[in-house]
XYZ file of N, CA and C in Angstrom:
441
model
N 66.945 8.452 165.321
C 66.784 10.505 165.426
C 65.925 11.010 166.117
N 66.496 11.942 167.830
C 65.608 12.033 168.117
C 65.599 14.032 167.782
N 65.105 14.083 167.214
C 65.063 15.992 167.450
C 64.363 16.112 168.492
N 64.523 17.291 169.972
C 64.446 17.665 170.624
C 63.556 19.514 169.661
N 62.544 19.364 170.432
C 61.577 20.801 169.994
C 61.657 22.184 170.664
N 61.423 23.190 171.276
C 60.831 24.315 171.793
C 59.946 25.014 170.640
N 59.576 25.660 171.216
C 58.423 25.869 170.447
C 57.507 27.599 170.476
N 57.998 28.691 169.208
C 57.183 29.804 170.021
C 55.648 29.779 170.874
N 54.704 30.879 171.306
C 54.003 30.440 171.755
C 53.995 29.512 173.037
N 54.481 29.138 172.893
C 54.055 28.345 174.621
C 55.259 28.636 175.699
N 55.928 28.807 176.461
C 56.626 28.933 177.687
C 57.973 28.433 177.708
N 59.217 29.599 177.230
C 60.085 28.911 177.521
C 60.450 27.304 178.458
N 62.081 26.259 177.685
C 61.645 25.717 179.199
C 62.885 26.337 179.433
N 63.170 25.730 181.066
C 63.703 26.954 181.615
C 65.178 25.342 182.458
N 64.781 24.274 182.114
C 65.859 23.357 182.432
C 65.953 22.221 181.176
N 66.921 20.616 181.665
C 67.262 20.279 180.609
C 66.197 19.524 180.487
N 65.363 20.027 179.821
C 63.991 19.525 179.057
C 63.629 20.020 177.530
N 62.817 18.954 176.807
C 62.207 20.369 175.059
C 61.220 20.235 175.604
N 60.171 20.647 175.396
C 59.014 20.769 175.119
C 58.164 19.705 174.152
N 59.238 18.920 173.440
C 57.892 18.349 172.180
C 59.857 17.367 172.157
N 59.221 16.500 171.392
C 60.705 15.118 171.093
C 59.902 14.952 169.925
N 60.297 15.078 169.128
C 59.876 14.209 167.522
C 60.914 13.004 167.399
N 60.537 12.060 167.522
C 60.776 10.465 166.850
C 60.223 10.171 165.740
N 61.480 10.025 165.078
C 61.482 9.181 163.256
C 61.976 10.228 163.120
N 60.545 10.328 161.346
C 60.463 11.472 160.463
C 59.869 12.284 160.656
N 59.131 11.715 162.196
C 58.395 12.985 162.313
C 55.733 12.511 162.673
N 56.532 11.071 163.218
C 55.121 11.321 162.665
C 54.810 11.330 164.211
N 55.568 10.390 165.416
C 55.345 10.419 167.194
C 56.215 11.742 167.714
N 55.573 12.263 168.341
C 55.622 13.059 168.987
C 55.831 13.103 170.651
N 56.511 13.457 170.944
C 56.413 13.117 173.228
C 56.151 14.345 172.643
N 55.701 14.778 174.295
C 55.974 15.837 174.573
C 55.840 15.677 175.777
N 57.086 16.699 176.307
C 57.400 17.200 177.594
C 55.810 17.944 179.109
N 55.794 17.342 179.809
C 55.059 18.210 181.057
C 54.540 18.869 180.554
N 53.427 18.615 180.690
C 52.851 20.708 180.794
C 51.812 21.136 181.667
N 52.409 21.611 182.169
C 51.843 22.356 183.361
C 50.953 23.891 182.893
N 49.760 24.370 184.083
C 49.649 25.681 183.652
C 50.377 27.138 183.727
N 50.999 27.555 183.039
C 51.710 27.702 182.486
C 51.941 28.988 181.359
N 51.296 30.238 180.863
C 51.730 31.013 180.403
C 52.953 31.831 179.282
N 52.642 32.209 178.594
C 53.888 32.267 177.448
C 55.133 32.275 177.992
N 54.718 34.231 179.453
C 56.037 34.882 180.427
C 56.088 33.455 181.152
N 55.679 31.967 181.083
C 55.908 31.408 182.853
C 55.193 31.774 183.896
N 54.789 32.391 183.886
C 53.562 33.045 184.874
C 52.301 31.798 185.028
N 51.807 31.463 186.159
C 51.386 30.422 186.713
C 49.819 31.022 186.243
N 48.972 29.918 185.746
C 47.261 30.077 184.870
C 47.451 29.949 186.354
N 45.698 30.772 187.113
C 44.842 29.455 187.942
C 45.537 28.693 189.184
N 46.242 29.742 189.948
C 47.031 28.948 190.867
C 45.856 28.244 190.995
N 46.204 26.972 192.206
C 45.833 26.375 193.303
C 44.258 26.118 193.307
N 44.440 25.934 190.987
C 43.381 26.550 190.988
C 43.090 25.206 189.306
N 41.968 23.305 190.412
C 42.358 21.923 188.644
C 41.953 23.022 187.302
N 40.578 23.408 187.969
C 40.082 23.467 186.641
C 40.690 24.397 185.281
N 41.147 25.119 186.217
C 41.370 26.533 185.063
C 42.675 26.321 185.038
N 44.543 25.018 185.631
C 44.944 24.192 185.773
C 44.904 23.208 184.175
N 44.097 22.373 184.327
C 43.861 21.460 183.712
C 43.061 22.574 181.880
N 42.595 23.147 181.781
C 41.479 23.508 180.658
C 43.083 24.955 179.862
N 44.385 25.387 180.864
C 45.661 25.346 180.711
C 46.306 24.625 179.508
N 46.731 23.833 180.404
C 47.247 22.397 179.951
C 47.262 21.784 179.028
N 45.639 21.932 178.929
C 45.216 21.139 178.025
C 45.685 21.884 176.762
N 45.464 23.215 176.663
C 45.701 24.783 175.659
C 47.161 24.035 174.970
N 47.862 24.126 176.503
C 49.253 24.402 175.912
C 49.572 22.674 175.503
N 49.170 22.199 174.967
C 49.537 20.632 174.376
C 48.776 21.043 173.396
N 47.635 21.372 173.216
C 46.912 21.781 172.008
C 47.448 22.815 170.768
N 48.743 23.674 171.250
C 49.144 24.567 170.251
C 50.369 24.285 170.285
N 51.636 22.961 170.870
C 52.347 22.827 171.138
C 52.128 21.701 169.409
N 50.482 20.581 169.776
C 50.773 19.652 168.235
C 50.542 20.250 167.407
N 49.889 22.387 167.191
C 49.132 22.928 165.845
C 50.250 23.221 165.353
N 51.505 23.529 166.441
C 52.833 23.804 165.500
C 53.375 23.595 164.850
N 53.116 21.929 164.382
C 53.483 20.712 164.802
C 52.231 19.854 163.319
N 51.465 21.010 163.077
C 50.273 20.251 161.707
C 50.039 18.652 163.299
N 49.675 19.256 164.094
C 48.808 17.910 164.760
C 47.216 18.608 165.650
N 46.658 18.176 166.170
C 45.426 18.175 167.101
C 45.410 16.951 167.420
N 44.149 18.167 168.808
C 44.172 16.843 169.387
C 43.761 15.360 169.487
N 43.353 15.128 167.995
C 42.845 14.385 167.887
C 43.489 13.139 166.933
N 44.711 13.260 167.381
C 46.007 12.935 167.116
C 47.025 12.376 168.365
N 46.848 12.771 169.822
C 47.318 12.046 170.783
C 46.517 10.891 171.702
N 47.756 9.959 171.958
C 47.725 8.779 171.867
C 47.561 8.366 173.437
N 48.426 9.252 173.684
C 48.310 8.975 175.310
C 48.649 9.336 175.740
N 48.216 9.484 177.422
C 48.486 10.971 178.581
C 48.674 10.269 179.459
N 50.142 11.112 180.863
C 49.770 9.901 181.528
C 50.118 11.653 182.314
N 48.818 11.567 183.380
C 48.417 13.185 184.378
C 49.203 12.529 185.744
N 49.529 13.784 186.262
C 50.064 13.869 187.595
C 49.460 15.138 188.732
N 48.822 14.302 189.122
C 47.299 15.273 190.417
C 47.666 15.764 191.326
N 47.818 16.778 192.035
C 47.343 17.088 193.569
C 47.060 16.266 194.188
N 45.666 15.811 193.310
C 44.133 15.906 193.880
C 43.373 15.210 193.257
N 43.952 14.065 192.838
C 42.901 13.406 192.325
C 41.557 13.476 191.854
N 41.090 13.888 192.836
C 39.023 14.259 192.862
C 39.604 15.301 192.499
N 39.901 15.764 193.124
C 39.553 17.518 192.316
C 40.233 16.993 190.294
N 40.785 16.441 190.532
C 41.454 16.006 188.838
C 40.264 15.752 188.084
N 39.707 14.237 188.723
C 38.236 13.736 188.277
C 37.357 14.536 188.010
N 37.654 15.413 189.039
C 35.848 15.919 188.519
C 36.357 17.959 187.956
N 37.743 17.604 187.085
C 37.574 18.072 185.819
C 37.695 17.612 184.583
N 36.888 16.036 184.290
C 36.200 14.995 182.986
C 35.769 15.873 182.448
N 34.769 17.363 182.658
C 34.269 18.093 181.372
C 35.040 17.857 180.744
N 36.055 19.668 180.897
C 36.967 20.103 180.449
C 37.417 19.097 179.723
N 38.486 18.097 180.371
C 38.630 17.072 179.218
C 38.003 16.112 178.333
N 36.848 16.793 178.369
C 35.755 16.247 177.702
C 35.091 16.728 176.523
N 35.861 18.342 176.654
C 35.786 19.273 175.746
C 37.512 19.462 174.717
N 38.056 18.598 174.801
C 39.767 18.679 173.956
C 39.636 17.238 173.250
N 38.336 16.491 174.085
C 38.967 14.961 172.866
C 37.070 14.478 173.172
N 38.106 13.606 172.664
C 36.948 12.236 170.960
C 36.883 11.121 171.143
N 35.714 10.611 171.235
C 36.364 9.405 170.847
C 36.991 8.993 169.756
N 38.314 7.743 169.547
C 38.280 6.733 170.254
C 39.427 8.651 171.263
N 38.891 7.479 172.905
C 39.995 8.751 173.672
C 41.424 7.512 174.062
N 42.513 8.758 174.127
C 44.123 7.881 174.405
C 43.772 7.735 175.652
N 45.133 6.235 174.981
C 45.045 5.439 176.712
C 45.260 6.898 177.836
N 45.093 6.296 178.820
C 45.428 7.595 180.114
C 46.176 6.793 181.694
N 47.122 6.960 181.487
C 47.269 6.371 183.394
C 47.912 8.389 183.872
N 46.236 7.818 185.856
C 47.005 9.110 186.266
C 46.962 8.732 187.740
N 48.235 9.549 188.405
C 48.618 9.429 188.777
C 48.096 10.353 189.955
N 48.632 10.727 191.906
C 48.368 11.093 193.440
C 50.050 11.912 192.984
N 50.150 12.937 193.512
C 51.846 12.980 193.298
C 51.458 14.703 194.266
N 52.878 14.751 195.487
C 52.561 15.332 196.754
C 52.028 16.801 195.701
N 53.459 16.557 195.305
C 53.802 18.323 195.123
C 54.275 18.227 193.287
N 54.281 19.344 192.773
C 55.062 19.460 191.261
C 56.079 20.774 192.501
N 56.475 20.674 190.769
C 58.112 21.367 191.079
C 57.971 23.395 191.501
N 56.131 23.563 191.438
C 55.743 24.747 192.256
C 54.238 24.768 192.868
N 54.532 25.001 194.231
C 53.434 24.609 195.019
C 52.257 24.982 194.595
N 52.508 25.744 193.832
C 50.345 26.406 192.813
C 50.565 25.910 192.059
N 51.224 24.726 191.615
C 50.716 24.163 190.782
C 49.444 22.909 190.842
N 49.003 22.252 190.290
C 48.050 21.311 190.374
C 48.259 19.681 189.411
N 48.243 20.746 188.222
C 48.328 19.437 187.909
C 49.519 18.961 186.296
N 50.156 18.017 186.202
C 51.276 18.584 184.587
C 50.175 17.469 184.672
N 51.315 17.480 182.247
C 50.060 15.992 181.644
C 50.643 15.943 181.192
N 51.354 14.777 180.409
C 51.895 14.108 179.384
C 51.276 13.871 178.409
N 51.902 14.310 177.452
C 51.152 13.348 176.126
C 52.866 12.750 174.785
N 51.605 12.069 173.865
C 52.076 11.743 172.641
C 51.089 11.392 171.758
N 52.102 12.109 170.530
C 51.073 12.341 169.813
C 51.532 11.161 167.980
N 50.785 10.414 167.193
C 50.980 11.043 165.969
C 49.871 11.312 165.305
N 51.049 11.959 164.469
C 50.417 13.176 163.396
C 50.381 12.515 162.688
N 50.127 12.154 161.150
C 49.922 12.125 159.858
C 50.826 12.769 158.581
N 51.380 12.314 158.117
C 52.057 12.847 157.594
C 52.289 13.429 155.716
N 50.740 13.588 155.917
C 50.186 14.887 155.841
C 50.123 16.077 155.887
N 49.945 16.035 157.223
C 49.942 17.409 157.874
C 50.512 17.874 158.984
N 51.589 16.593 158.935
C 53.574 16.753 160.047
C 53.939 17.983 159.001
N 53.950 19.020 159.713
C 55.420 20.378 158.996
C 55.981 20.584 160.591
N 57.599 20.207 160.104
C 58.789 19.860 160.629
C 59.022 21.836 161.320
N 58.682 22.187 163.061
C 59.092 23.448 163.159
C 60.150 23.680 163.113
N 60.524 25.071 162.456
C 61.735 25.606 162.221
C 62.921 25.490 163.532
N 63.823 26.289 163.236
C 64.954 26.192 164.480
C 64.705 27.089 165.203
N 64.923 26.567 166.179
C 64.026 27.414 168.053
C 65.050 28.264 168.675
N 65.010 29.245 169.235
C 66.462 30.550 169.484
C 66.446 30.126 171.107
N 65.812 28.491 171.758
C 66.399 28.317 173.097
C 67.547 27.723 172.841
N 68.485 27.126 173.965
C 70.053 26.712 173.899
C 69.223 24.885 174.235
N 68.054 24.829 174.619
C 68.026 23.476 174.526
C 67.864 22.715 173.463
N 67.435 23.435 172.287
C 67.613 22.589 170.619
C 68.726 21.402 170.238
N 67.982 20.806 169.693
C 69.138 20.222 168.907
C 68.651 18.855 168.362
N 69.913 17.539 167.774
C 69.127 16.563 167.694
C 70.141 15.706 169.555
N 69.603 15.175 169.643
C 70.286 13.953 170.454
C 70.240 12.209 170.223
């Protein structure tokens, strides 16, 4: 069973996707690709890689926190960047959110993301220990549910 989760405090999905997916009895959490959007869906730091990397990682942290997770629970990341050099230059920002042992990562350069002012999208997989995990309450979004 997989439960789709959409959470308050993070921008609402606007298409056929969920903010996160909880696999099994709730330890493994798959987050959808996060972009630099605030709660109202506005782009934070248009065309600014450094500002966007920070906001994306804040969004990941907020989604995990809503389920009792922490950034140390992240086991895998996939980065999609429109400028790989600018993304790599933001490594100091990433180091503010992660400590050893670091999650496995894949980084690819893409031509563009779904909005031209977005420069980075990051997906994450986390394993939240059962002792901390809490299943979020029902979302108000129509995309919530099991599949």
